[in-house]
Coordinates of C-alpha atoms and ligand atoms in Angstrom, one line a residue:
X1 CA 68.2 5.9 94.1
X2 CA 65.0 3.9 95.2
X3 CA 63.7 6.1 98.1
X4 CA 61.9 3.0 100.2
X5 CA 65.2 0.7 99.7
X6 CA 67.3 3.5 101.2
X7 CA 64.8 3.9 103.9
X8 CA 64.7 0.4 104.6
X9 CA 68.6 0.3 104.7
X10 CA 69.2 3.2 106.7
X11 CA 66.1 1.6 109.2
X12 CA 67.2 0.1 112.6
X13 CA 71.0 0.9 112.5
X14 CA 72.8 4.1 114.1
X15 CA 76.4 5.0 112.3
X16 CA 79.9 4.6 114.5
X17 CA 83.2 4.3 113.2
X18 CA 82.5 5.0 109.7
X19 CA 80.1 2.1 109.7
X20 CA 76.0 1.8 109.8
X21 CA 75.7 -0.6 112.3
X22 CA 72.4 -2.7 113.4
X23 CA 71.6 -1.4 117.2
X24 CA 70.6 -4.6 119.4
X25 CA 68.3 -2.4 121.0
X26 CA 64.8 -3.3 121.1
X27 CA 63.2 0.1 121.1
X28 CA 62.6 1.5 117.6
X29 CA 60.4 4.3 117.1
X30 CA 58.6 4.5 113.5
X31 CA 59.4 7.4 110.8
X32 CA 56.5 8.6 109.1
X33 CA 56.3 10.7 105.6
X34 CA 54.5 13.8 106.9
X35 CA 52.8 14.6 103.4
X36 CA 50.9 11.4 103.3
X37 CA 51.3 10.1 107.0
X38 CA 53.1 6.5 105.6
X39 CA 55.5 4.5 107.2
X40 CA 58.4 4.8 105.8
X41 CA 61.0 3.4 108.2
X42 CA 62.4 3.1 111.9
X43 CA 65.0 4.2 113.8
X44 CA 66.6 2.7 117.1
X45 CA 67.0 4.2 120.9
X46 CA 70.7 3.2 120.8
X47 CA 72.1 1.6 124.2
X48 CA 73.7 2.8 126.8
X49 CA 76.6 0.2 126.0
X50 CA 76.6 1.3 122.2
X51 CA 76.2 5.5 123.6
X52 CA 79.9 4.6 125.7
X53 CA 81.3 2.6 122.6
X54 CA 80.7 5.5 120.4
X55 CA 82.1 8.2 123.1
X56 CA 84.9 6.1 123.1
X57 CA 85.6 5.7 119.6
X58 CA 85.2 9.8 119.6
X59 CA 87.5 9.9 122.2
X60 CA 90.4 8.1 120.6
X61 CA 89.3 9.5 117.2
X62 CA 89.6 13.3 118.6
X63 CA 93.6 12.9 119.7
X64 CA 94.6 11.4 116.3
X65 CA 92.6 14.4 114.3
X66 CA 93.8 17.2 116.8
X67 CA 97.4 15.9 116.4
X68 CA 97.5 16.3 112.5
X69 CA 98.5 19.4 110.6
X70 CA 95.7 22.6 110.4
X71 CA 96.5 22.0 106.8
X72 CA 95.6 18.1 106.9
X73 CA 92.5 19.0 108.5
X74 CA 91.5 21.4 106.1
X75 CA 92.1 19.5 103.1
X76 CA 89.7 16.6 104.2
X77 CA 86.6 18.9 105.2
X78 CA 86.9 20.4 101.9
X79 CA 86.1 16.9 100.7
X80 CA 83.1 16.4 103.0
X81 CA 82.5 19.4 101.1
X82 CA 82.7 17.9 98.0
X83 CA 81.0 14.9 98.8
X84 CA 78.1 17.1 100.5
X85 CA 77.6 18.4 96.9
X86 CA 77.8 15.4 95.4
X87 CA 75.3 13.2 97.3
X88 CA 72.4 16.4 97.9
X89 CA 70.3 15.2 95.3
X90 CA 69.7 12.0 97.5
X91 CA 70.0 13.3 100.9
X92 CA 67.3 16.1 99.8
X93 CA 65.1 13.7 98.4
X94 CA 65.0 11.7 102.1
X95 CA 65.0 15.1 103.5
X96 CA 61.6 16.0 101.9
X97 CA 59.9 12.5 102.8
X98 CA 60.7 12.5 106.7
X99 CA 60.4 16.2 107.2
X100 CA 58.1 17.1 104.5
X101 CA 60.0 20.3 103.7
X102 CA 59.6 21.2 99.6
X103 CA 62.5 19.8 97.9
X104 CA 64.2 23.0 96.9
X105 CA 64.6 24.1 100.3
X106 CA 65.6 20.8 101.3
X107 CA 68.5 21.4 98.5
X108 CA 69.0 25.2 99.3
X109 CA 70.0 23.2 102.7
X110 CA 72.5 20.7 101.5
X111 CA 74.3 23.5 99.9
X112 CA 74.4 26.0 102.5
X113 CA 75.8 23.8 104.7
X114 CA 78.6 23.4 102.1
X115 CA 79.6 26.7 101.7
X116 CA 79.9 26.5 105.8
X117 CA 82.1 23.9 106.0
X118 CA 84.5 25.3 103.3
X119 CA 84.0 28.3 105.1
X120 CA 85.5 26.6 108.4
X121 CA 88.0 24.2 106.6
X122 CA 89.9 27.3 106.2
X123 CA 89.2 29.6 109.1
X124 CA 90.2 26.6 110.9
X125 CA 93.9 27.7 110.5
X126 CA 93.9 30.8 110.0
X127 CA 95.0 31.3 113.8
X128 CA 95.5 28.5 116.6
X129 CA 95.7 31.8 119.1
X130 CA 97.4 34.9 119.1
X131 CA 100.7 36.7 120.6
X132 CA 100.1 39.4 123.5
X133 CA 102.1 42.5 124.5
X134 CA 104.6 41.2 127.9
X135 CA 104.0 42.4 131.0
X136 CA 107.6 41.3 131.6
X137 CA 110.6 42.5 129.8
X138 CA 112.1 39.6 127.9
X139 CA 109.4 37.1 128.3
X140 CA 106.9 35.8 125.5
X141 CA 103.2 35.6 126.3
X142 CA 100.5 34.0 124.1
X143 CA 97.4 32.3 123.6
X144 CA 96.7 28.6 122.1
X145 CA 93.0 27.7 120.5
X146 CA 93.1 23.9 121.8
X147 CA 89.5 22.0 120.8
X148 CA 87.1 21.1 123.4
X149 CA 87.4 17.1 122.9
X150 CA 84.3 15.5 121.8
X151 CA 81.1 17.9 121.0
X152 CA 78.0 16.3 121.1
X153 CA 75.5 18.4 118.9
X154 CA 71.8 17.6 119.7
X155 CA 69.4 18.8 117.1
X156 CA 65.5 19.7 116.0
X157 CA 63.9 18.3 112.9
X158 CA 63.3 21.6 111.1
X159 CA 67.1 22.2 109.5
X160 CA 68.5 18.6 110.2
X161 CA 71.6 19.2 108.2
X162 CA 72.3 23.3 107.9
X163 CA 72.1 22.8 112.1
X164 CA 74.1 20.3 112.3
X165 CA 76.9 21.7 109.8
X166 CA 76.6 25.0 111.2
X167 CA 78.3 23.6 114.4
X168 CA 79.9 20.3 113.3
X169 CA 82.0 21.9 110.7
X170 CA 83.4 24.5 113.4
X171 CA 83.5 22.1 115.7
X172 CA 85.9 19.8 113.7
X173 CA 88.0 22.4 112.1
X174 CA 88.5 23.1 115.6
X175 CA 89.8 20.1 115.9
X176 CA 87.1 18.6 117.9
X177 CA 85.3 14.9 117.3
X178 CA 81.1 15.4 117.0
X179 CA 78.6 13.2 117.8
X180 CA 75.6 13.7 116.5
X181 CA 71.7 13.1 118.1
X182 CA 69.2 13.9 115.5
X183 CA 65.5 14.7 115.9
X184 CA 62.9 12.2 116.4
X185 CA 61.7 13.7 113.1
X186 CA 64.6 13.5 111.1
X187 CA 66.8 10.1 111.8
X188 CA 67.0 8.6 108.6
X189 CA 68.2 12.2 107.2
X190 CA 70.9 12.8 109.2
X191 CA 72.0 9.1 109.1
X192 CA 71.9 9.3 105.3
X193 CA 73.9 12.4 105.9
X194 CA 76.8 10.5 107.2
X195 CA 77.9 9.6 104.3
X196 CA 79.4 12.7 103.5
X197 CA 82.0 12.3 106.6
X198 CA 83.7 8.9 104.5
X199 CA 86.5 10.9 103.9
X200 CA 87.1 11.8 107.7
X201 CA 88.9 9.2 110.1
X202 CA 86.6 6.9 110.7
X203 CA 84.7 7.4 114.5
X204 CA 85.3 11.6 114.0
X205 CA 81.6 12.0 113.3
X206 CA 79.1 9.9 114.5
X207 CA 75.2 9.3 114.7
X208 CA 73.1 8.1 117.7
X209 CA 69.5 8.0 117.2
X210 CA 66.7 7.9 119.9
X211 CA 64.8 10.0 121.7
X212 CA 65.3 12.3 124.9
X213 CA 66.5 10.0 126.8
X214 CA 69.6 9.3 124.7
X215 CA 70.5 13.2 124.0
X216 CA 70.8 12.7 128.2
X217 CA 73.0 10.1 128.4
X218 CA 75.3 11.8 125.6
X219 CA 75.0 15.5 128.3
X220 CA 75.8 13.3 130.9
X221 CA 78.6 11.0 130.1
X222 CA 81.8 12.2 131.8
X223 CA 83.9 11.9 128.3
X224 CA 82.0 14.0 126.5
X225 CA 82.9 17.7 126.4
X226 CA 80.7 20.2 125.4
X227 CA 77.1 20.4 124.3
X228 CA 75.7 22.5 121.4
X229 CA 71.8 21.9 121.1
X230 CA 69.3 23.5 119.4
X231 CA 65.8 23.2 120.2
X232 CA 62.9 24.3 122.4
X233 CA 63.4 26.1 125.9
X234 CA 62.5 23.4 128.3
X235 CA 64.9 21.0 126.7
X236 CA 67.5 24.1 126.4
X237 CA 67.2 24.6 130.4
X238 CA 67.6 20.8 131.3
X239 CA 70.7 20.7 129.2
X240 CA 71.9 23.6 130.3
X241 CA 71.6 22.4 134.5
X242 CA 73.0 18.8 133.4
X243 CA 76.4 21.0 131.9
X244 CA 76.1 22.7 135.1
X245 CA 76.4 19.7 137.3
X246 CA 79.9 19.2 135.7
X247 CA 81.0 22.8 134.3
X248 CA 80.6 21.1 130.4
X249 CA 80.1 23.9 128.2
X250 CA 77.1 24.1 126.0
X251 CA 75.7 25.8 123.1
X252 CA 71.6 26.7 123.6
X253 CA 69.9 28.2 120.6
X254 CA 66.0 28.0 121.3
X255 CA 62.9 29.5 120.7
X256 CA 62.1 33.1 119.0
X257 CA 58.8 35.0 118.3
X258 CA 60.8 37.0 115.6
X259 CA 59.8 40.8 115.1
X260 CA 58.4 41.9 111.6
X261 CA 57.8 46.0 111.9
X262 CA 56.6 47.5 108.4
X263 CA 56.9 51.4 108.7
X264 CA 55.4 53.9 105.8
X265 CA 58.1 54.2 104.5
X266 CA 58.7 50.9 103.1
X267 CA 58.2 49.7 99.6
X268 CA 55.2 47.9 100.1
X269 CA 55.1 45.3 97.9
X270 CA 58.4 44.2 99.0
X271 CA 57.9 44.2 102.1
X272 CA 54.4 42.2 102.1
X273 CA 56.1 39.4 99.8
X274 CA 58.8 39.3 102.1
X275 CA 56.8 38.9 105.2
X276 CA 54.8 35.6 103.4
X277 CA 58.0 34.1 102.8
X278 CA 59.4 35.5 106.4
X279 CA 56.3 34.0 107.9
X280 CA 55.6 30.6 106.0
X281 CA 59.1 29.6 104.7
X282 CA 59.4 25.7 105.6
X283 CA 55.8 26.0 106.5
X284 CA 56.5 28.5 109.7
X285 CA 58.8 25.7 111.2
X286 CA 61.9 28.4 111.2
X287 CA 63.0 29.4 114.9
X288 CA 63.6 32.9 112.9
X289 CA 60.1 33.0 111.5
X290 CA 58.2 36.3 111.5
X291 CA 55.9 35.9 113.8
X292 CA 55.0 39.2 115.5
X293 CA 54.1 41.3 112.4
X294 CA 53.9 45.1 113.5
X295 CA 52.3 47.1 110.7
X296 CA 52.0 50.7 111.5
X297 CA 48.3 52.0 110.9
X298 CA 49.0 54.5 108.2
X299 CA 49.6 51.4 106.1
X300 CA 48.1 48.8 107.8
X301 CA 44.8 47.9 105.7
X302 CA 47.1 48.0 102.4
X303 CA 49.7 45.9 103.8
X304 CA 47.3 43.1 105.2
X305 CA 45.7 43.1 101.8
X306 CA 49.0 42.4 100.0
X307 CA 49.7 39.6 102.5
X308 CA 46.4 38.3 101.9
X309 CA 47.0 38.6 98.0
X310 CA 50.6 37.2 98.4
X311 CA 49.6 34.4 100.1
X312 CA 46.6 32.8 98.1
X313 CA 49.1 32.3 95.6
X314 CA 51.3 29.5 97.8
X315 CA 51.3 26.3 96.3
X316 CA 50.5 23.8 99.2
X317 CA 51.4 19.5 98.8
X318 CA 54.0 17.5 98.9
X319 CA 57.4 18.2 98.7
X320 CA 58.6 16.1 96.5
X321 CA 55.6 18.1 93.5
X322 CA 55.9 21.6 92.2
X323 CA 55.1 23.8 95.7
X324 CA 55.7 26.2 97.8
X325 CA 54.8 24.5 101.6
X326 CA 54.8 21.2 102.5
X327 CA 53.3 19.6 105.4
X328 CA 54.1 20.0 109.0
X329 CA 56.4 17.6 110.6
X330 CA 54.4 15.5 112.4
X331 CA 50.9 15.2 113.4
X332 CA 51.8 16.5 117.1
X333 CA 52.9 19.7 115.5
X334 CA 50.1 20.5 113.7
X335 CA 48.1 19.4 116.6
X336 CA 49.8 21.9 118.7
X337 CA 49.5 24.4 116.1
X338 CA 45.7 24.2 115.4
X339 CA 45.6 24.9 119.1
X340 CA 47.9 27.9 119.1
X341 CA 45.3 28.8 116.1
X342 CA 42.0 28.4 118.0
X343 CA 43.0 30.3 120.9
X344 CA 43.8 33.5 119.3
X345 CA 40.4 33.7 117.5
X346 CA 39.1 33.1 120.9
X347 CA 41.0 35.7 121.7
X348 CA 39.5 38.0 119.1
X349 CA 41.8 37.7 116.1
X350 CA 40.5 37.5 112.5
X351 CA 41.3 34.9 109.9
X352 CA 41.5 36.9 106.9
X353 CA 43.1 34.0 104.8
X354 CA 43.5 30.0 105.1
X355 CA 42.6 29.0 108.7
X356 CA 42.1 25.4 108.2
X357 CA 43.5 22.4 106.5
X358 CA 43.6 22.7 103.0
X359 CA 40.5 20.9 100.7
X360 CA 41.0 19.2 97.7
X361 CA 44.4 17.8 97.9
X362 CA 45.2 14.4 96.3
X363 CA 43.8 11.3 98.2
X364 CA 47.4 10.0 98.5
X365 CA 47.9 13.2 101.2
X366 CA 44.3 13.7 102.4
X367 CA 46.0 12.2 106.0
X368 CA 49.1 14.6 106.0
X369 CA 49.9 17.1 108.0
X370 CA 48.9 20.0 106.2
X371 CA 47.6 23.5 107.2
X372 CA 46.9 26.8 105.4
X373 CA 49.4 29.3 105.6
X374 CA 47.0 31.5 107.5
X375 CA 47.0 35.5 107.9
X376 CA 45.3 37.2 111.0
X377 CA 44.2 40.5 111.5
X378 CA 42.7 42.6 114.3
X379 CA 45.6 40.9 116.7
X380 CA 46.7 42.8 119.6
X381 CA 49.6 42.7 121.9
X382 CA 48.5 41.2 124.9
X383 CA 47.2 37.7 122.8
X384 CA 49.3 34.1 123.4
X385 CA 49.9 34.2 119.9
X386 CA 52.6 37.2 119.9
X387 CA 53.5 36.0 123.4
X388 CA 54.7 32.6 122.5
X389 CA 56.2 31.0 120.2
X390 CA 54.3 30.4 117.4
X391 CA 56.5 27.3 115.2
X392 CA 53.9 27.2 112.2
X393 CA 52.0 28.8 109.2
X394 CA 50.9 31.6 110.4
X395 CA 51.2 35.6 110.1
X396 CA 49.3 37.8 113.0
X397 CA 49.4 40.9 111.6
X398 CA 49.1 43.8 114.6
X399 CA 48.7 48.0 114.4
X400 CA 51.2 50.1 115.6
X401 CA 50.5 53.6 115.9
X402 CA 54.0 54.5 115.9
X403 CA 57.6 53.7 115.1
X404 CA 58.5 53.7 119.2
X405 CA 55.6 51.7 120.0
X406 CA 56.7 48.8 117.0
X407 CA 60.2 49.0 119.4
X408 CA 58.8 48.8 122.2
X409 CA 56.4 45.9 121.7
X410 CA 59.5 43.9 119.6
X411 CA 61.5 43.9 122.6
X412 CA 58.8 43.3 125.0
X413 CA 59.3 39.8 124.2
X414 CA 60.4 37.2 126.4
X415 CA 62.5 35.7 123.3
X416 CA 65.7 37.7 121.7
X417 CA 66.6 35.6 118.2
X418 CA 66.1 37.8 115.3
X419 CA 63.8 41.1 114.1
X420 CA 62.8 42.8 110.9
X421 CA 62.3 45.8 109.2
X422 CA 61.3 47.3 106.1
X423 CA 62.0 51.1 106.0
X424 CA 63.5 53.6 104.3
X425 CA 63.6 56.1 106.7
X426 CA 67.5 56.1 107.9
X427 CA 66.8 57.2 111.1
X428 CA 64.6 54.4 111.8
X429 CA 67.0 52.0 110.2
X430 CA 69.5 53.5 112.8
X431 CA 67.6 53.6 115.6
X432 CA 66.3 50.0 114.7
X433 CA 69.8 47.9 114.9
X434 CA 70.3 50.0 118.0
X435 CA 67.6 50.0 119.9
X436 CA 66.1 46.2 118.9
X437 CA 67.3 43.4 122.0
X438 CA 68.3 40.4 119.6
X439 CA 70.8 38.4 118.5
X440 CA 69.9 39.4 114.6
X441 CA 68.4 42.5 113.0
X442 CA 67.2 42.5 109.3
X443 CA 67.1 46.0 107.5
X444 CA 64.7 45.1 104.6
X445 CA 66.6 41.4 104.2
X446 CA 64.7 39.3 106.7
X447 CA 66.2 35.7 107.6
X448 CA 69.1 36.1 106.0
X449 CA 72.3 34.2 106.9
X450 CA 76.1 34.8 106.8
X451 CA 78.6 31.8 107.6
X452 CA 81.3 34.5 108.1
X453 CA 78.8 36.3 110.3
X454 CA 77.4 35.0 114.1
X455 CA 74.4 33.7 114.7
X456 CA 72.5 33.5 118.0
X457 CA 69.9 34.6 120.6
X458 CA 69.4 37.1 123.7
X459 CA 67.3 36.5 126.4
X460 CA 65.2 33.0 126.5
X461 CA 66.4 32.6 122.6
X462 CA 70.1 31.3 124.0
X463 CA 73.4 31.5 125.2
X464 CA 76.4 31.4 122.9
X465 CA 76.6 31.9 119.3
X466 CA 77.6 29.7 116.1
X467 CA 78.9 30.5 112.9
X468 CA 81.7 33.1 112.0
X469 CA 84.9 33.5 114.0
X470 CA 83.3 33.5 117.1
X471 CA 81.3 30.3 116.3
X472 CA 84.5 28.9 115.8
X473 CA 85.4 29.9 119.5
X474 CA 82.3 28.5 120.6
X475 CA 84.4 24.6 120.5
X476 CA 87.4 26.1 121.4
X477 CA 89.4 26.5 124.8
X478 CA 91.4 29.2 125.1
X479 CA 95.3 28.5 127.0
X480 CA 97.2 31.1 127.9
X481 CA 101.2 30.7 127.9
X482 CA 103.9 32.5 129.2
X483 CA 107.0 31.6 128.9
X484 CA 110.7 33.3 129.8
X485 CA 113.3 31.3 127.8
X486 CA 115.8 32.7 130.1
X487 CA 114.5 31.9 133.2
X488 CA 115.2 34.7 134.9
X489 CA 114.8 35.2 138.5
X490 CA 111.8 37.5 139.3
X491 CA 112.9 39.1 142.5
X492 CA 110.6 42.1 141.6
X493 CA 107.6 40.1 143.2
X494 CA 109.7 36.7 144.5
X495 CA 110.6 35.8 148.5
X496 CA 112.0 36.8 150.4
X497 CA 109.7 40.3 151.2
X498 CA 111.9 43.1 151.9
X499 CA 110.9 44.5 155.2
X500 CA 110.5 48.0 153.4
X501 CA 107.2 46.6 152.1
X502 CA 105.8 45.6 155.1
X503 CA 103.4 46.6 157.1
X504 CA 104.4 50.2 159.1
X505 CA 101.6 51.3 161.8
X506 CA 101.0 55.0 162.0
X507 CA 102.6 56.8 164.6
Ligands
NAD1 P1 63.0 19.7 121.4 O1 63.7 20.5 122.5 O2 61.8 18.9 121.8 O3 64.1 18.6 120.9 C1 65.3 18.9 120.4 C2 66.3 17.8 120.6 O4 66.6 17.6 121.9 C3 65.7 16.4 120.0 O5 66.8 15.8 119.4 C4 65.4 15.7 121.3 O6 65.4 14.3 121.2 C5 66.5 16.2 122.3 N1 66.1 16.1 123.7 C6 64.9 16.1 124.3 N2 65.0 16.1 125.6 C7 66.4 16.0 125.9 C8 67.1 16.0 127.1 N3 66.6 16.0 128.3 N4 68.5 15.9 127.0 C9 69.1 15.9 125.8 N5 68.4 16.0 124.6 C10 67.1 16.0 124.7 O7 62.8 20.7 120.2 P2 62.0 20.5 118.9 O8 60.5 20.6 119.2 O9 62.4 19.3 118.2 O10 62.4 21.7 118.0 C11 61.7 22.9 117.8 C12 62.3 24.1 118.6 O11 63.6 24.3 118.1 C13 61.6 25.4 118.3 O12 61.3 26.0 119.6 C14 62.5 26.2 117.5 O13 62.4 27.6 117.7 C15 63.9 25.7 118.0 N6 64.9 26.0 117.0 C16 65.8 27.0 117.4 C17 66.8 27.3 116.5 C18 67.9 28.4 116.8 O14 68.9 28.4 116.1 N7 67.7 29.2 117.8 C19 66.9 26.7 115.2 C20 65.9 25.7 114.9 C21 64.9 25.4 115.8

């Protein structure tokens, strides 16, 4: 594949009915190659006439799909499946230029999002609903798993494709149509993406690009039925009040400030490697990233050391060489980020490692995005940096004189995605996946993910959760039946009352 000439074809169109089609819209917004801060392409704010011709294609597209066999549908997502393995070299390569993410996690990707979708191709029937006990005699009660209609899933840049799989393949073995609105940040990924779904009947899955104001008009539109969106809070809480206006269910998952508590008991070593990676996999841009590090004191000075060690070995550059982090995704980001920085040292945190943008890279990526992974010490509770999120490369690392005090500050947060711990104290392990107030807890395995296993956040992280059975659920309705095949007359509740039952004052 020539990288630029698929960029320039998959430039200015949006993908509907299993075609990439030229929007006539005259806003395009430029993609950029984070690593070297190119040009590399442009994607369109769709229409609102081309937004209702895709919902209507969805539409159509949803009845035929629902109205095949669970078998049928199974069959085919196993092919996307197939074809998602077969086209990841190329979609990864795309991946890395527009988001900047190191090609081997922009491959580790691609083919976690396989194993979900064969995962869903076949929990998708296992069970349309289940048969309930009667509550009378002779009559047969049970549920039926319909699909929602047309999910509209509206994603960050950060996992373009594991997001959107994570939901999409539920959503369709559900038996649902998707329409996809990628990040800003991401377009031409996801649009490249789309040709995994040739085997699917064609308007099933579809891709509108643009910004906010498209991802609105998809909430909005009166035949489209359910929302699942990841992103930031703010945009969580609009969507959330647009589904409110017409009871259209969503899906949020948003923000975390992810809990990392190291206790004396841990293996060290481990636990400091797994913090770097916890803290600066895809350069910090994780919404699971470690990013309150609690380090108890008895260990602290050793730890930070080994973090410190741990992390001067990252490779930083782009993507597409032999390293370890790749740039931020845009220039707002690391803007944003370098701001986030800067106010915790006014704060009184210490850089201990990195803390700037990185010297002596390359001239081709002197104007990337780039940052340090960057370790902090001296950090204390009360600083914006373990109050908000943090979305970057980045490890405060803050004393804890106890194991209730680590709890107690982990669930002082506003956020409720994930925490980790690294113990080996049982007791603490225990008391840990009890006591912690998220949606994830990590005993010495931080970030790790399950398809057959939910996924989600508490408090400001979310509502809802995706992946295993009960992500399935998420794009289902659930219809209860009852039925009495011998229609029998029910005078145990029926007309007329018998006076018996009415109403006798006291004497
Ligand atoms: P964002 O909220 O700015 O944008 C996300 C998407 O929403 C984009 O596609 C955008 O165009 C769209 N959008 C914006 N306004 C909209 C509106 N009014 N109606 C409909 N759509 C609208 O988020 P971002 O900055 O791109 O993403 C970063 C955030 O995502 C971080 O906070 C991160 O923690 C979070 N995130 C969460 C999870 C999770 O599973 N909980 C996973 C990845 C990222």
């Amino acid at each position: 594949m020539d990288a630029q000439e698929e960029l320039d074809r998959l430039s200015g169109v949006f993908f509907t009915q299993g075609e990439f089609v030229a929007s006539v819209s005259g806003t395009t917004t430029p993609v950029v190659d984070p690593a070297t801060a190119q040009e590399i392409g442009a994607f369109p704010h769709v229409t609102a006439a081309e937004i209702s011709d895709v919902v209507r294609a969805a539409n159509v597209a949803q009845k035929a799909w629902w109205a095949e066999s669970g078998l049928h549908r199974s069959e085919l997502l196993h092919e996307v499946a197939s074809a998602m393995r077969r086209i990841s070299p190329e979609v990864a390569e795309i991946m890395t230029r527009e988001t900047g993410k190191p090609f081997k996690e922009s491959s580790d990707e691609m083919m976690w999002s396989v194993s979900a979708t064969d995962y869903y191709a076949e929990i998708g029937r296992h069970s349309v609903g289940s048969v309930i006990g009667t509550s009378v005699a002779g009559q047969m009660h049970y549920t039926l798993k319909e699909p929602m209609g047309v999910v509209v899933v509206i994603l960050p840049a950060n996992f373009p494709v594991l997001l959107l799989m994570w939901e999409a393949a539920a959503a369709l073995a559900a038996g649902n149509a998707v329409i996809v609105k990628p990040s800003e940040y991401a377009s031409l990924t996801t649009l490249k993406f789309m040709e995994a779904f040739e085997a699917l009947p064609a308007g099933l899955v579809q891709c509108v690009t643009g910004g906010g104001e498209v991802g609105r008009q998809l909430v909005s539109h009166p035949e489209t039925h359910m929302i699942g969106f990841t992103g930031s809070v703010p945009t969580g809480q609009a969507i959330a009040k647009a589904c409110a206006e017409q009871f259209k269910p969503c899906l949020v998952e948003a923000s975390g400030n992810d809990a990392f508590i190291v206790m004396p008991s841990a293996q060290l070593r481990t636990a400091a490697r797994a913090a770097t990676f916890a803290a600066f996999l895809n350069c910090g841009q994780v919404c699971t990233s470690a990013e309150r590090i609690f380090v108890h004191e008895a260990v602290y000075d050793e730890f930070a050391a080994m973090v410190v060690e741990e992390t001067g070995k990252l490779r930083i550059g782009n993507g597409l060489g032999k390293v370890d982090l790749g740039p931020m995704e845009h220039a707002g980001e690391l803007a944003r980020f370098e701001k986030v920085l800067a106010r915790a040292l006014e704060q009184g945190a210490k850089v201990v490692q990195g803390g700037g943008r990185p010297e002596g890279l390359p001239v081709e990526l002197q104007q990337g995005f780039f940052h340090e992974p960057t370790v902090l010490t001296e950090v204390t509770p009360d600083m914006d940096v373990m109050t908000e999120e943090i979305f970057g490369p980045l490890a405060p690392l803050c004393k804890v004189d106890s194991f209730d005090q680590a709890l107690e500050l982990t669930n002082s947060s506003q956020f409720g995605l994930g925490a980790t711990i690294y113990t080996s104290d049982p007791v603490e392990m225990h008391r840990a996946t009890n006591e912690i107030v998220t949606g994830m807890v990590w005993v010495n395995a931080p970030l790790l993910d399950n398809d057959a296993g939910p996924f989600g956040g508490r408090k400001m992280s979310g509502l809802g959760r995706q992946l295993g059975a009960e992500g399935l659920d998420t794009f289902r309705h659930t219809k209860m039946v009852m039925v009495d095949p011998a229609a029998s007359e029910q005078d145990f509740w029926w007309f007329p009352y018998s006076d018996e039952e009415s109403f006798t004052p006291e004497a």
